[in-house]
Amino acid sequence: GNFIASNMDADKSAIVQYYATKGYPDAVITSAEVVPLDEESTESTRYVNIVYTINEGELWTIGEITFSGNTIFTDEEIYSLISVSEGERYNSERITNIYESIASLYYDNGYVYSVVYPQITKEEGNRVSIEFLITEGVQTKVEEVRINGLTKTKPYVLERELAFKVGDVFSRSAFIQSQQNMYNTSLLKNISASLYPGKSED
């Protein structure tokens, strides 16, 4: 394909991220060179090789996995979302998936102000311990629904597509499903949705 120099930074990031999913979180690109291929180039086309030099680092494995701060959901409920085991290769993608699963559990039950933070600590023996720090916040309910931007369609037509109603405990999955339901009516060219704080704390 055509050489685009600005794509090299994205490629370097992608390579490093790939290594992090295979147990090598310390991998770095030490150099990236563009080498002209004069013998293969023509008057209309210049060919180059792109050479990335990689320092892979050492293989890391998963150590202890813990979590703290949960009072609303039991330890068993949180543990059921943890899909990696001690001794496995470190995989940044799977750690992210666990973080998102825990966050979704809270968001789907109205805790939109909850925060889940994975604290990763490197230990001796090339092991990585992971603690998910959870701040729960208060449970929220839907106070109001506003539908703006309509010129041809009446709001009640789209309100029928909502997967929740005013007074319900907020659910992110219902929030997303409502957007999809609206779009599936084929009445809208585009839709974007946002959350705003209500008048009351919850």
PDB file of C-alpha atoms in Angstrom, residues 48-157:
ATOM      1  CA  VAL A  48      10.657   1.204   0.831  1.00  0.00           C
ATOM      2  CA  ASN A  49      10.998  -1.328   3.617  1.00  0.00           C
ATOM      3  CA  ILE A  50       9.762  -0.433   7.077  1.00  0.00           C
ATOM      4  CA  VAL A  51      11.890  -1.992   9.806  1.00  0.00           C
ATOM      5  CA  TYR A  52      10.738  -2.057  13.427  1.00  0.00           C
ATOM      6  CA  THR A  53      13.263  -3.128  16.041  1.00  0.00           C
ATOM      7  CA  ILE A  54      11.618  -4.605  19.125  1.00  0.00           C
ATOM      8  CA  ASN A  55      12.879  -5.148  22.656  1.00  0.00           C
ATOM      9  CA  GLU A  56      10.413  -7.783  23.841  1.00  0.00           C
ATOM     10  CA  GLY A  57      11.201  -7.768  27.554  1.00  0.00           C
ATOM     11  CA  GLU A  58      10.458 -10.758  29.760  1.00  0.00           C
ATOM     12  CA  LEU A  59       7.372 -12.947  30.038  1.00  0.00           C
ATOM     13  CA  TRP A  60       5.070 -12.038  32.948  1.00  0.00           C
ATOM     14  CA  THR A  61       2.396 -14.198  34.543  1.00  0.00           C
ATOM     15  CA  ILE A  62      -0.668 -13.457  36.647  1.00  0.00           C
ATOM     16  CA  GLY A  63      -0.188 -13.556  40.418  1.00  0.00           C
ATOM     17  CA  GLU A  64      -2.818 -12.839  43.047  1.00  0.00           C
ATOM     18  CA  ILE A  65      -6.124 -11.321  41.898  1.00  0.00           C
ATOM     19  CA  THR A  66      -8.138  -9.392  44.494  1.00  0.00           C
ATOM     20  CA  PHE A  67     -10.759  -6.670  44.723  1.00  0.00           C
ATOM     21  CA  SER A  68     -11.946  -4.291  47.407  1.00  0.00           C
ATOM     22  CA  GLY A  69     -14.661  -1.726  48.089  1.00  0.00           C
ATOM     23  CA  ASN A  70     -17.676  -3.846  47.117  1.00  0.00           C
ATOM     24  CA  THR A  71     -20.595  -3.807  49.549  1.00  0.00           C
ATOM     25  CA  ILE A  72     -23.546  -3.848  47.159  1.00  0.00           C
ATOM     26  CA  PHE A  73     -22.492  -6.984  45.308  1.00  0.00           C
ATOM     27  CA  THR A  74     -21.106 -10.056  47.046  1.00  0.00           C
ATOM     28  CA  ASP A  75     -17.585 -11.388  46.632  1.00  0.00           C
ATOM     29  CA  GLU A  76     -19.067 -14.339  44.753  1.00  0.00           C
ATOM     30  CA  GLU A  77     -20.781 -12.028  42.245  1.00  0.00           C
ATOM     31  CA  ILE A  78     -17.545 -10.157  41.597  1.00  0.00           C
ATOM     32  CA  TYR A  79     -15.468 -13.339  41.440  1.00  0.00           C
ATOM     33  CA  SER A  80     -17.824 -14.724  38.778  1.00  0.00           C
ATOM     34  CA  LEU A  81     -16.681 -11.912  36.458  1.00  0.00           C
ATOM     35  CA  ILE A  82     -12.960 -12.673  36.832  1.00  0.00           C
ATOM     36  CA  SER A  83     -11.924 -14.781  33.864  1.00  0.00           C
ATOM     37  CA  VAL A  84      -8.177 -15.146  34.466  1.00  0.00           C
ATOM     38  CA  SER A  85      -6.383 -17.410  36.903  1.00  0.00           C
ATOM     39  CA  GLU A  86      -3.151 -17.242  38.842  1.00  0.00           C
ATOM     40  CA  GLY A  87      -0.258 -18.595  36.802  1.00  0.00           C
ATOM     41  CA  GLU A  88      -1.645 -17.609  33.379  1.00  0.00           C
ATOM     42  CA  ARG A  89       0.257 -15.334  31.049  1.00  0.00           C
ATOM     43  CA  TYR A  90      -0.422 -11.663  31.630  1.00  0.00           C
ATOM     44  CA  ASN A  91      -2.943 -10.405  29.078  1.00  0.00           C
ATOM     45  CA  SER A  92      -3.834  -6.703  29.114  1.00  0.00           C
ATOM     46  CA  GLU A  93      -6.907  -7.275  26.945  1.00  0.00           C
ATOM     47  CA  ARG A  94      -8.426  -9.802  29.338  1.00  0.00           C
ATOM     48  CA  ILE A  95      -7.705  -7.527  32.307  1.00  0.00           C
ATOM     49  CA  THR A  96      -9.568  -4.741  30.499  1.00  0.00           C
ATOM     50  CA  ASN A  97     -12.487  -7.090  29.843  1.00  0.00           C
ATOM     51  CA  ILE A  98     -12.721  -7.919  33.561  1.00  0.00           C
ATOM     52  CA  TYR A  99     -12.651  -4.232  34.467  1.00  0.00           C
ATOM     53  CA  GLU A 100     -15.431  -3.527  31.952  1.00  0.00           C
ATOM     54  CA  SER A 101     -17.525  -6.448  33.224  1.00  0.00           C
ATOM     55  CA  ILE A 102     -17.344  -5.221  36.828  1.00  0.00           C
ATOM     56  CA  ALA A 103     -18.130  -1.662  35.731  1.00  0.00           C
ATOM     57  CA  SER A 104     -21.100  -2.909  33.671  1.00  0.00           C
ATOM     58  CA  LEU A 105     -22.486  -4.781  36.681  1.00  0.00           C
ATOM     59  CA  TYR A 106     -22.653  -1.490  38.552  1.00  0.00           C
ATOM     60  CA  TYR A 107     -23.843   0.643  35.616  1.00  0.00           C
ATOM     61  CA  ASP A 108     -26.626  -1.806  34.794  1.00  0.00           C
ATOM     62  CA  ASN A 109     -27.894  -1.476  38.349  1.00  0.00           C
ATOM     63  CA  GLY A 110     -27.948   2.300  38.488  1.00  0.00           C
ATOM     64  CA  TYR A 111     -24.542   3.041  39.985  1.00  0.00           C
ATOM     65  CA  VAL A 112     -23.421   5.434  37.245  1.00  0.00           C
ATOM     66  CA  TYR A 113     -21.010   7.225  39.562  1.00  0.00           C
ATOM     67  CA  SER A 114     -19.176   4.041  40.483  1.00  0.00           C
ATOM     68  CA  VAL A 115     -15.491   3.797  39.651  1.00  0.00           C
ATOM     69  CA  VAL A 116     -13.527   0.600  39.041  1.00  0.00           C
ATOM     70  CA  TYR A 117      -9.751   0.946  38.882  1.00  0.00           C
ATOM     71  CA  PRO A 118      -7.378  -1.959  38.208  1.00  0.00           C
ATOM     72  CA  GLN A 119      -4.216  -1.529  40.297  1.00  0.00           C
ATOM     73  CA  ILE A 120      -1.434  -3.593  38.724  1.00  0.00           C
ATOM     74  CA  THR A 121       1.714  -4.326  40.719  1.00  0.00           C
ATOM     75  CA  LYS A 122       4.797  -6.092  39.380  1.00  0.00           C
ATOM     76  CA  GLU A 123       6.344  -8.522  41.843  1.00  0.00           C
ATOM     77  CA  GLU A 124       9.364 -10.792  42.052  1.00  0.00           C
ATOM     78  CA  GLY A 125       9.471 -13.773  39.749  1.00  0.00           C
ATOM     79  CA  ASN A 126       7.911 -11.877  36.840  1.00  0.00           C
ATOM     80  CA  ARG A 127       4.450 -12.023  38.400  1.00  0.00           C
ATOM     81  CA  VAL A 128       1.781  -9.350  38.260  1.00  0.00           C
ATOM     82  CA  SER A 129      -0.739  -8.943  41.086  1.00  0.00           C
ATOM     83  CA  ILE A 130      -4.002  -7.223  40.226  1.00  0.00           C
ATOM     84  CA  GLU A 131      -6.409  -5.533  42.627  1.00  0.00           C
ATOM     85  CA  PHE A 132      -9.660  -4.037  41.371  1.00  0.00           C
ATOM     86  CA  LEU A 133     -10.438  -0.987  43.521  1.00  0.00           C
ATOM     87  CA  ILE A 134     -14.175  -0.303  43.557  1.00  0.00           C
ATOM     88  CA  THR A 135     -15.892   2.931  44.595  1.00  0.00           C
ATOM     89  CA  GLU A 136     -19.630   2.335  44.472  1.00  0.00           C
ATOM     90  CA  GLY A 137     -21.402   5.685  44.803  1.00  0.00           C
ATOM     91  CA  VAL A 138     -25.185   6.024  45.046  1.00  0.00           C
ATOM     92  CA  GLN A 139     -27.839   4.266  42.972  1.00  0.00           C
ATOM     93  CA  THR A 140     -29.505   6.543  40.425  1.00  0.00           C
ATOM     94  CA  LYS A 141     -32.938   6.618  38.845  1.00  0.00           C
ATOM     95  CA  VAL A 142     -34.223   8.127  35.623  1.00  0.00           C
ATOM     96  CA  GLU A 143     -35.636  11.567  36.434  1.00  0.00           C
ATOM     97  CA  GLU A 144     -36.426  12.823  32.926  1.00  0.00           C
ATOM     98  CA  VAL A 145     -36.075  11.827  29.278  1.00  0.00           C
ATOM     99  CA  ARG A 146     -35.596  14.521  26.638  1.00  0.00           C
ATOM    100  CA  ILE A 147     -35.823  13.880  22.902  1.00  0.00           C
ATOM    101  CA  ASN A 148     -34.528  16.814  20.848  1.00  0.00           C
ATOM    102  CA  GLY A 149     -33.911  17.490  17.174  1.00  0.00           C
ATOM    103  CA  LEU A 150     -37.114  16.065  15.733  1.00  0.00           C
ATOM    104  CA  THR A 151     -38.720  17.915  12.817  1.00  0.00           C
ATOM    105  CA  LYS A 152     -41.024  15.280  11.290  1.00  0.00           C
ATOM    106  CA  THR A 153     -41.506  12.600  13.948  1.00  0.00           C
ATOM    107  CA  LYS A 154     -43.520  13.138  17.125  1.00  0.00           C
ATOM    108  CA  PRO A 155     -41.607  12.425  20.365  1.00  0.00           C
ATOM    109  CA  TYR A 156     -44.170   9.830  21.554  1.00  0.00           C
ATOM    110  CA  VAL A 157     -43.278   7.640  18.559  1.00  0.00           C
TER     111      VAL A 157
END
